[in-house]
């Protein structure tokens, strides 16, 4: 089955084109504060190595503004940056003035249409983008009241009001995101948005939880929408390292044939034959960034009897026996070594980043 994507208009965030059948773009958000500049710098590099294509960061005050300027002018930054701003219209204005690629604002908490106009005018001048981001937790109270607490209807009304204002201001380089922590609401709202507008949609399930619960909720919510052709950029929100958000996003896209994941780890569920702590070995490998231009499929199996055979399709794999482990490629055993030694050799085979 080939998914037919909903046709949306093209916008640009930095050099990245979004919408209009361009590849679905993978985004994430910095967990580190910009005031911890060294940590933020490392996180940016890790995200880029993992294949993140747009990085968003919270900008909460003037110190953050100073640091975002330094990040924007650095050599290590390779992808567009989105400044995420609530309440302080002047911060959004100054970020744009300083060349930020996009600001994410919830127009409902910016204060007034006059302030919103100032932001829009600066985005126009700098040819930057704006993301209209309305979340279930931050939808305007009066709109929520008017819709008798119905979050889907309230979000639709809020987004619609803002889209009309942006269009009347002569600005269309924007994308829309409307997220709820409920998967059902997220699906319902984005279906309605997709029917009503042709602006690119950034999709995700907000505050979805840990790597396990959040990954599943996001997989269901984002997966259902993507399978219906809805969504031009994605973020998987997790209470975990941001590289896992990127990995999860590619995994969802890969499973639907929309983008290719950078790598995939196939690991067996373990059984009475397993003699090693396979779970911790898999964890160790998955913690690292695997730098590979082409997709690489890695197998990690708990026994030498069935392991290589069960993972014939893997590019490279390891199968742990009682005393020795076998390293194999495409199901063919290359070498058998004592367990620890084999794992070290296996990591070396995987190359950079381990
Ligand atoms: Fe059990 Fe071996 Fe299959 Fe793993 S690969 S589940 S250890 S039989």
GROMACS .gro file of C-alpha atoms and ligand atoms in nm:
model
  362
    1UNK     CA    1   0.000   0.000   0.000
    2UNK     CA    2   0.136   0.339  -0.095
    3UNK     CA    3   0.014   0.626   0.120
    4UNK     CA    4  -0.124   0.917  -0.079
    5UNK     CA    5  -0.029   1.232   0.101
    6UNK     CA    6  -0.267   1.521   0.136
    7UNK     CA    7  -0.146   1.805  -0.086
    8UNK     CA    8  -0.040   2.105   0.118
    9UNK     CA    9   0.126   2.429   0.019
   10UNK     CA   10   0.501   2.455   0.049
   11UNK     CA   11   0.664   2.668   0.314
   12UNK     CA   12   1.030   2.714   0.404
   13UNK     CA   13   1.199   2.695   0.742
   14UNK     CA   14   1.559   2.794   0.678
   15UNK     CA   15   1.662   2.579   0.382
   16UNK     CA   16   1.410   2.307   0.460
   17UNK     CA   17   1.099   2.283   0.245
   18UNK     CA   18   0.789   2.160   0.420
   19UNK     CA   19   0.462   2.049   0.260
   20UNK     CA   20   0.374   1.991  -0.105
   21UNK     CA   21   0.501   1.633  -0.115
   22UNK     CA   22   0.843   1.721   0.022
   23UNK     CA   23   0.970   1.447   0.256
   24UNK     CA   24   0.805   1.449   0.598
   25UNK     CA   25   1.047   1.638   0.819
   26UNK     CA   26   1.166   1.501   1.154
   27UNK     CA   27   1.193   1.749   1.438
   28UNK     CA   28   1.286   1.743   1.802
   29UNK     CA   29   1.322   1.990   2.086
   30UNK     CA   30   1.623   2.058   2.306
   31UNK     CA   31   1.587   1.924   2.660
   32UNK     CA   32   1.879   2.134   2.781
   33UNK     CA   33   1.835   2.497   2.870
   34UNK     CA   34   2.017   2.742   2.646
   35UNK     CA   35   2.184   2.881   2.958
   36UNK     CA   36   2.373   2.547   2.984
   37UNK     CA   37   2.531   2.626   2.652
   38UNK     CA   38   2.784   2.338   2.650
   39UNK     CA   39   2.509   2.082   2.713
   40UNK     CA   40   2.284   2.244   2.452
   41UNK     CA   41   2.570   2.239   2.202
   42UNK     CA   42   2.631   1.867   2.260
   43UNK     CA   43   2.260   1.793   2.231
   44UNK     CA   44   2.241   1.979   1.900
   45UNK     CA   45   2.533   1.777   1.762
   46UNK     CA   46   2.381   1.449   1.882
   47UNK     CA   47   2.044   1.539   1.728
   48UNK     CA   48   2.204   1.625   1.396
   49UNK     CA   49   2.399   1.297   1.395
   50UNK     CA   50   2.075   1.115   1.464
   51UNK     CA   51   1.916   1.274   1.158
   52UNK     CA   52   1.706   1.549   1.320
   53UNK     CA   53   1.618   1.801   1.050
   54UNK     CA   54   1.477   2.090   1.252
   55UNK     CA   55   1.563   2.170   1.614
   56UNK     CA   56   1.329   2.364   1.838
   57UNK     CA   57   1.436   2.525   2.162
   58UNK     CA   58   1.257   2.709   2.439
   59UNK     CA   59   1.352   3.077   2.460
   60UNK     CA   60   1.235   3.217   2.791
   61UNK     CA   61   1.442   3.532   2.853
   62UNK     CA   62   1.715   3.767   2.732
   63UNK     CA   63   1.992   3.524   2.837
   64UNK     CA   64   1.842   3.261   2.610
   65UNK     CA   65   1.822   3.518   2.333
   66UNK     CA   66   2.195   3.588   2.371
   67UNK     CA   67   2.276   3.217   2.351
   68UNK     CA   68   2.049   3.151   2.057
   69UNK     CA   69   2.240   3.418   1.866
   70UNK     CA   70   2.565   3.238   1.945
   71UNK     CA   71   2.416   2.903   1.835
   72UNK     CA   72   2.283   3.051   1.512
   73UNK     CA   73   2.625   3.187   1.421
   74UNK     CA   74   2.815   2.870   1.514
   75UNK     CA   75   2.986   2.628   1.272
   76UNK     CA   76   2.838   2.318   1.430
   77UNK     CA   77   2.477   2.412   1.361
   78UNK     CA   78   2.364   2.247   1.037
   79UNK     CA   79   1.984   2.259   1.064
   80UNK     CA   80   1.720   2.531   1.103
   81UNK     CA   81   1.625   2.639   1.454
   82UNK     CA   82   1.279   2.718   1.583
   83UNK     CA   83   1.247   2.942   1.891
   84UNK     CA   84   0.958   2.834   2.111
   85UNK     CA   85   0.810   3.136   2.284
   86UNK     CA   86   0.512   3.188   2.508
   87UNK     CA   87   0.370   3.518   2.635
   88UNK     CA   88   0.668   3.743   2.554
   89UNK     CA   89   0.595   3.887   2.210
   90UNK     CA   90   0.914   4.097   2.217
   91UNK     CA   91   1.131   3.785   2.255
   92UNK     CA   92   0.972   3.637   1.943
   93UNK     CA   93   1.026   3.969   1.766
   94UNK     CA   94   1.393   3.986   1.871
   95UNK     CA   95   1.460   3.622   1.777
   96UNK     CA   96   1.328   3.695   1.429
   97UNK     CA   97   1.523   4.019   1.412
   98UNK     CA   98   1.836   3.813   1.488
   99UNK     CA   99   1.774   3.569   1.206
  100UNK     CA  100   1.598   3.275   1.371
  101UNK     CA  101   1.449   3.046   1.107
  102UNK     CA  102   1.109   3.012   1.268
  103UNK     CA  103   0.924   3.107   1.584
  104UNK     CA  104   0.668   2.881   1.740
  105UNK     CA  105   0.405   3.086   1.913
  106UNK     CA  106   0.060   3.028   2.047
  107UNK     CA  107  -0.095   3.350   1.919
  108UNK     CA  108  -0.358   3.325   2.193
  109UNK     CA  109  -0.106   3.400   2.466
  110UNK     CA  110   0.091   3.670   2.284
  111UNK     CA  111  -0.127   3.944   2.431
  112UNK     CA  112  -0.293   4.133   2.147
  113UNK     CA  113  -0.335   4.139   1.772
  114UNK     CA  114  -0.114   4.447   1.764
  115UNK     CA  115   0.175   4.252   1.915
  116UNK     CA  116   0.106   3.961   1.686
  117UNK     CA  117   0.122   4.200   1.390
  118UNK     CA  118   0.468   4.317   1.498
  119UNK     CA  119   0.587   3.954   1.502
  120UNK     CA  120   0.432   3.882   1.163
  121UNK     CA  121   0.588   4.195   1.010
  122UNK     CA  122   0.934   4.098   1.133
  123UNK     CA  123   0.891   3.741   1.003
  124UNK     CA  124   0.794   3.888   0.666
  125UNK     CA  125   1.096   4.118   0.664
  126UNK     CA  126   1.338   3.837   0.750
  127UNK     CA  127   1.163   3.576   0.533
  128UNK     CA  128   1.129   3.354   0.838
  129UNK     CA  129   0.852   3.112   0.920
  130UNK     CA  130   0.601   3.097   1.201
  131UNK     CA  131   0.447   2.793   1.356
  132UNK     CA  132   0.100   2.853   1.494
  133UNK     CA  133   0.106   2.608   1.782
  134UNK     CA  134  -0.205   2.549   1.984
  135UNK     CA  135  -0.198   2.279   2.249
  136UNK     CA  136  -0.479   2.144   2.461
  137UNK     CA  137  -0.311   2.289   2.770
  138UNK     CA  138  -0.273   2.642   2.633
  139UNK     CA  139  -0.590   2.709   2.432
  140UNK     CA  140  -0.747   3.046   2.520
  141UNK     CA  141  -0.981   3.022   2.821
  142UNK     CA  142  -1.262   3.226   2.661
  143UNK     CA  143  -1.261   3.002   2.354
  144UNK     CA  144  -1.266   2.691   2.571
  145UNK     CA  145  -1.561   2.834   2.767
  146UNK     CA  146  -1.747   2.923   2.450
  147UNK     CA  147  -1.705   2.564   2.334
  148UNK     CA  148  -1.831   2.427   2.668
  149UNK     CA  149  -1.494   2.268   2.743
  150UNK     CA  150  -1.485   2.069   2.418
  151UNK     CA  151  -1.111   2.075   2.354
  152UNK     CA  152  -1.123   1.969   1.987
  153UNK     CA  153  -1.375   2.239   1.897
  154UNK     CA  154  -1.189   2.501   2.101
  155UNK     CA  155  -0.857   2.424   1.931
  156UNK     CA  156  -1.022   2.437   1.587
  157UNK     CA  157  -1.175   2.776   1.666
  158UNK     CA  158  -0.848   2.914   1.800
  159UNK     CA  159  -0.647   2.794   1.499
  160UNK     CA  160  -0.910   2.921   1.254
  161UNK     CA  161  -0.913   3.271   1.409
  162UNK     CA  162  -0.536   3.286   1.383
  163UNK     CA  163  -0.514   3.154   1.028
  164UNK     CA  164  -0.761   3.424   0.919
  165UNK     CA  165  -0.555   3.690   1.096
  166UNK     CA  166  -0.230   3.570   0.938
  167UNK     CA  167  -0.387   3.559   0.592
  168UNK     CA  168  -0.536   3.906   0.635
  169UNK     CA  169  -0.187   4.024   0.732
  170UNK     CA  170  -0.054   3.893   0.402
  171UNK     CA  171   0.165   3.627   0.564
  172UNK     CA  172   0.141   3.263   0.460
  173UNK     CA  173   0.484   3.116   0.541
  174UNK     CA  174   0.341   2.931   0.839
  175UNK     CA  175   0.259   2.581   0.949
  176UNK     CA  176   0.001   2.472   1.199
  177UNK     CA  177   0.027   2.240   1.495
  178UNK     CA  178  -0.258   2.144   1.720
  179UNK     CA  179  -0.168   1.886   1.976
  180UNK     CA  180  -0.352   1.720   2.259
  181UNK     CA  181  -0.227   1.466   2.510
  182UNK     CA  182  -0.523   1.249   2.413
  183UNK     CA  183  -0.451   1.041   2.105
  184UNK     CA  184  -0.817   1.045   1.999
  185UNK     CA  185  -0.838   1.426   2.026
  186UNK     CA  186  -0.511   1.467   1.836
  187UNK     CA  187  -0.639   1.251   1.551
  188UNK     CA  188  -0.979   1.423   1.544
  189UNK     CA  189  -0.834   1.777   1.546
  190UNK     CA  190  -0.575   1.710   1.278
  191UNK     CA  191  -0.828   1.542   1.050
  192UNK     CA  192  -1.044   1.855   1.077
  193UNK     CA  193  -0.747   2.087   1.020
  194UNK     CA  194  -0.641   1.888   0.716
  195UNK     CA  195  -0.989   1.912   0.569
  196UNK     CA  196  -1.019   2.283   0.635
  197UNK     CA  197  -0.672   2.418   0.549
  198UNK     CA  198  -0.394   2.343   0.305
  199UNK     CA  199  -0.114   2.476   0.526
  200UNK     CA  200   0.147   2.219   0.629
  201UNK     CA  201   0.066   2.039   0.952
  202UNK     CA  202   0.320   1.958   1.218
  203UNK     CA  203   0.186   1.653   1.399
  204UNK     CA  204   0.252   1.486   1.730
  205UNK     CA  205   0.093   1.378   2.055
  206UNK     CA  206   0.191   1.622   2.327
  207UNK     CA  207   0.312   1.525   2.675
  208UNK     CA  208   0.285   1.164   2.568
  209UNK     CA  209   0.509   1.019   2.839
  210UNK     CA  210   0.812   0.796   2.875
  211UNK     CA  211   0.997   0.620   2.595
  212UNK     CA  212   0.765   0.321   2.633
  213UNK     CA  213   0.419   0.479   2.682
  214UNK     CA  214   0.504   0.789   2.481
  215UNK     CA  215   0.647   0.586   2.197
  216UNK     CA  216   0.330   0.377   2.178
  217UNK     CA  217   0.089   0.671   2.205
  218UNK     CA  218   0.286   0.864   1.944
  219UNK     CA  219   0.311   0.560   1.721
  220UNK     CA  220  -0.067   0.523   1.728
  221UNK     CA  221  -0.157   0.894   1.700
  222UNK     CA  222   0.104   0.998   1.445
  223UNK     CA  223   0.077   0.664   1.266
  224UNK     CA  224  -0.300   0.690   1.212
  225UNK     CA  225  -0.268   1.045   1.076
  226UNK     CA  226   0.026   0.963   0.849
  227UNK     CA  227  -0.153   0.656   0.717
  228UNK     CA  228  -0.433   0.892   0.606
  229UNK     CA  229  -0.181   1.116   0.431
  230UNK     CA  230  -0.197   1.385   0.701
  231UNK     CA  231   0.118   1.548   0.837
  232UNK     CA  232   0.418   1.727   0.687
  233UNK     CA  233   0.651   1.734   0.985
  234UNK     CA  234   0.654   1.521   1.300
  235UNK     CA  235   0.782   1.527   1.651
  236UNK     CA  236   0.757   1.239   1.892
  237UNK     CA  237   0.745   1.400   2.239
  238UNK     CA  238   0.909   1.181   2.500
  239UNK     CA  239   1.020   1.224   2.859
  240UNK     CA  240   1.359   1.095   2.754
  241UNK     CA  241   1.667   1.196   2.557
  242UNK     CA  242   1.583   1.390   2.245
  243UNK     CA  243   1.774   1.146   2.019
  244UNK     CA  244   1.511   0.886   2.107
  245UNK     CA  245   1.240   1.123   1.982
  246UNK     CA  246   1.416   1.136   1.645
  247UNK     CA  247   1.470   0.761   1.637
  248UNK     CA  248   1.105   0.697   1.721
  249UNK     CA  249   0.989   0.942   1.453
  250UNK     CA  250   1.195   0.769   1.184
  251UNK     CA  251   1.073   0.435   1.305
  252UNK     CA  252   0.709   0.543   1.261
  253UNK     CA  253   0.780   0.690   0.917
  254UNK     CA  254   0.982   0.384   0.815
  255UNK     CA  255   0.703   0.147   0.919
  256UNK     CA  256   0.467   0.329   0.680
  257UNK     CA  257   0.717   0.350   0.395
  258UNK     CA  258   0.734   0.731   0.419
  259UNK     CA  259   1.101   0.775   0.518
  260UNK     CA  260   1.380   0.533   0.590
  261UNK     CA  261   1.503   0.489   0.948
  262UNK     CA  262   1.879   0.534   0.999
  263UNK     CA  263   1.902   0.196   1.165
  264UNK     CA  264   1.688  -0.074   1.310
  265UNK     CA  265   1.769  -0.311   1.593
  266UNK     CA  266   1.606  -0.651   1.569
  267UNK     CA  267   1.639  -0.833   1.900
  268UNK     CA  268   1.483  -1.157   2.006
  269UNK     CA  269   1.241  -1.165   2.300
  270UNK     CA  270   1.477  -1.408   2.484
  271UNK     CA  271   1.373  -1.745   2.624
  272UNK     CA  272   1.509  -2.030   2.836
  273UNK     CA  273   1.804  -2.067   2.598
  274UNK     CA  274   1.937  -1.717   2.663
  275UNK     CA  275   2.242  -1.707   2.891
  276UNK     CA  276   2.338  -1.337   2.875
  277UNK     CA  277   2.159  -1.022   2.985
  278UNK     CA  278   2.053  -0.946   2.628
  279UNK     CA  279   1.832  -0.655   2.736
  280UNK     CA  280   2.128  -0.459   2.873
  281UNK     CA  281   2.337  -0.534   2.563
  282UNK     CA  282   2.056  -0.406   2.341
  283UNK     CA  283   2.019  -0.099   2.565
  284UNK     CA  284   2.390  -0.029   2.534
  285UNK     CA  285   2.382  -0.041   2.156
  286UNK     CA  286   2.062   0.162   2.128
  287UNK     CA  287   2.201   0.439   2.353
  288UNK     CA  288   2.457   0.525   2.091
  289UNK     CA  289   2.426   0.710   1.769
  290UNK     CA  290   2.508   0.495   1.473
  291UNK     CA  291   2.644   0.706   1.192
  292UNK     CA  292   2.553   0.538   0.870
  293UNK     CA  293   2.454   0.693   0.540
  294UNK     CA  294   2.243   0.395   0.440
  295UNK     CA  295   1.995   0.215   0.658
  296UNK     CA  296   2.161  -0.052   0.869
  297UNK     CA  297   1.970  -0.339   1.029
  298UNK     CA  298   2.131  -0.481   1.340
  299UNK     CA  299   2.030  -0.813   1.497
  300UNK     CA  300   2.098  -0.909   1.857
  301UNK     CA  301   1.992  -1.262   1.938
  302UNK     CA  302   1.990  -1.465   2.257
  303UNK     CA  303   2.107  -1.799   2.123
  304UNK     CA  304   2.348  -1.928   1.867
  305UNK     CA  305   2.116  -2.210   1.755
  306UNK     CA  306   1.834  -2.004   1.609
  307UNK     CA  307   1.977  -1.651   1.622
  308UNK     CA  308   2.153  -1.606   1.286
  309UNK     CA  309   1.879  -1.796   1.104
  310UNK     CA  310   1.602  -1.590   1.261
  311UNK     CA  311   1.775  -1.267   1.160
  312UNK     CA  312   1.887  -1.350   0.804
  313UNK     CA  313   1.788  -1.007   0.679
  314UNK     CA  314   2.011  -0.818   0.924
  315UNK     CA  315   2.318  -0.647   0.785
  316UNK     CA  316   2.512  -0.738   1.094
  317UNK     CA  317   2.426  -0.933   1.404
  318UNK     CA  318   2.544  -1.107   1.715
  319UNK     CA  319   2.407  -1.428   1.864
  320UNK     CA  320   2.510  -1.520   2.218
  321UNK     CA  321   2.576  -1.887   2.298
  322UNK     CA  322   2.672  -2.044   2.632
  323UNK     CA  323   3.041  -1.963   2.612
  324UNK     CA  324   3.087  -1.796   2.279
  325UNK     CA  325   2.900  -1.548   2.066
  326UNK     CA  326   2.881  -1.551   1.689
  327UNK     CA  327   2.908  -1.237   1.480
  328UNK     CA  328   2.718  -1.275   1.156
  329UNK     CA  329   2.635  -1.085   0.842
  330UNK     CA  330   2.317  -1.159   0.644
  331UNK     CA  331   2.277  -1.484   0.837
  332UNK     CA  332   2.631  -1.611   0.767
  333UNK     CA  333   2.855  -1.658   1.071
  334UNK     CA  334   3.183  -1.468   1.034
  335UNK     CA  335   3.348  -1.534   1.365
  336UNK     CA  336   3.292  -1.694   1.707
  337UNK     CA  337   3.454  -1.537   2.012
  338UNK     CA  338   3.417  -1.552   2.391
  339UNK     CA  339   3.111  -1.350   2.498
  340UNK     CA  340   3.266  -1.021   2.617
  341UNK     CA  341   3.529  -1.018   2.345
  342UNK     CA  342   3.261  -1.079   2.084
  343UNK     CA  343   3.051  -0.789   2.207
  344UNK     CA  344   3.352  -0.553   2.190
  345UNK     CA  345   3.429  -0.676   1.838
  346UNK     CA  346   3.063  -0.634   1.740
  347UNK     CA  347   3.063  -0.272   1.861
  348UNK     CA  348   3.381  -0.209   1.661
  349UNK     CA  349   3.211  -0.354   1.353
  350UNK     CA  350   2.927  -0.108   1.401
  351UNK     CA  351   3.185   0.167   1.374
  352UNK     CA  352   3.164   0.531   1.463
  353UNK     CA  353   2.956   0.655   1.748
  354UNK     CA  354   2.995   0.339   1.960
  355LIG    FE1  355   1.514  -1.801   2.229
  355LIG    FE2  356   1.716  -1.813   2.057
  355LIG    FE3  357   1.475  -1.732   1.969
  355LIG    FE4  358   1.619  -1.574   2.129
  355LIG     S1  359   1.676  -1.641   1.921
  355LIG     S2  360   1.403  -1.624   2.153
  355LIG     S3  361   1.719  -1.721   2.263
  355LIG     S4  362   1.529  -1.935   2.049
   0.00000   0.00000   0.00000
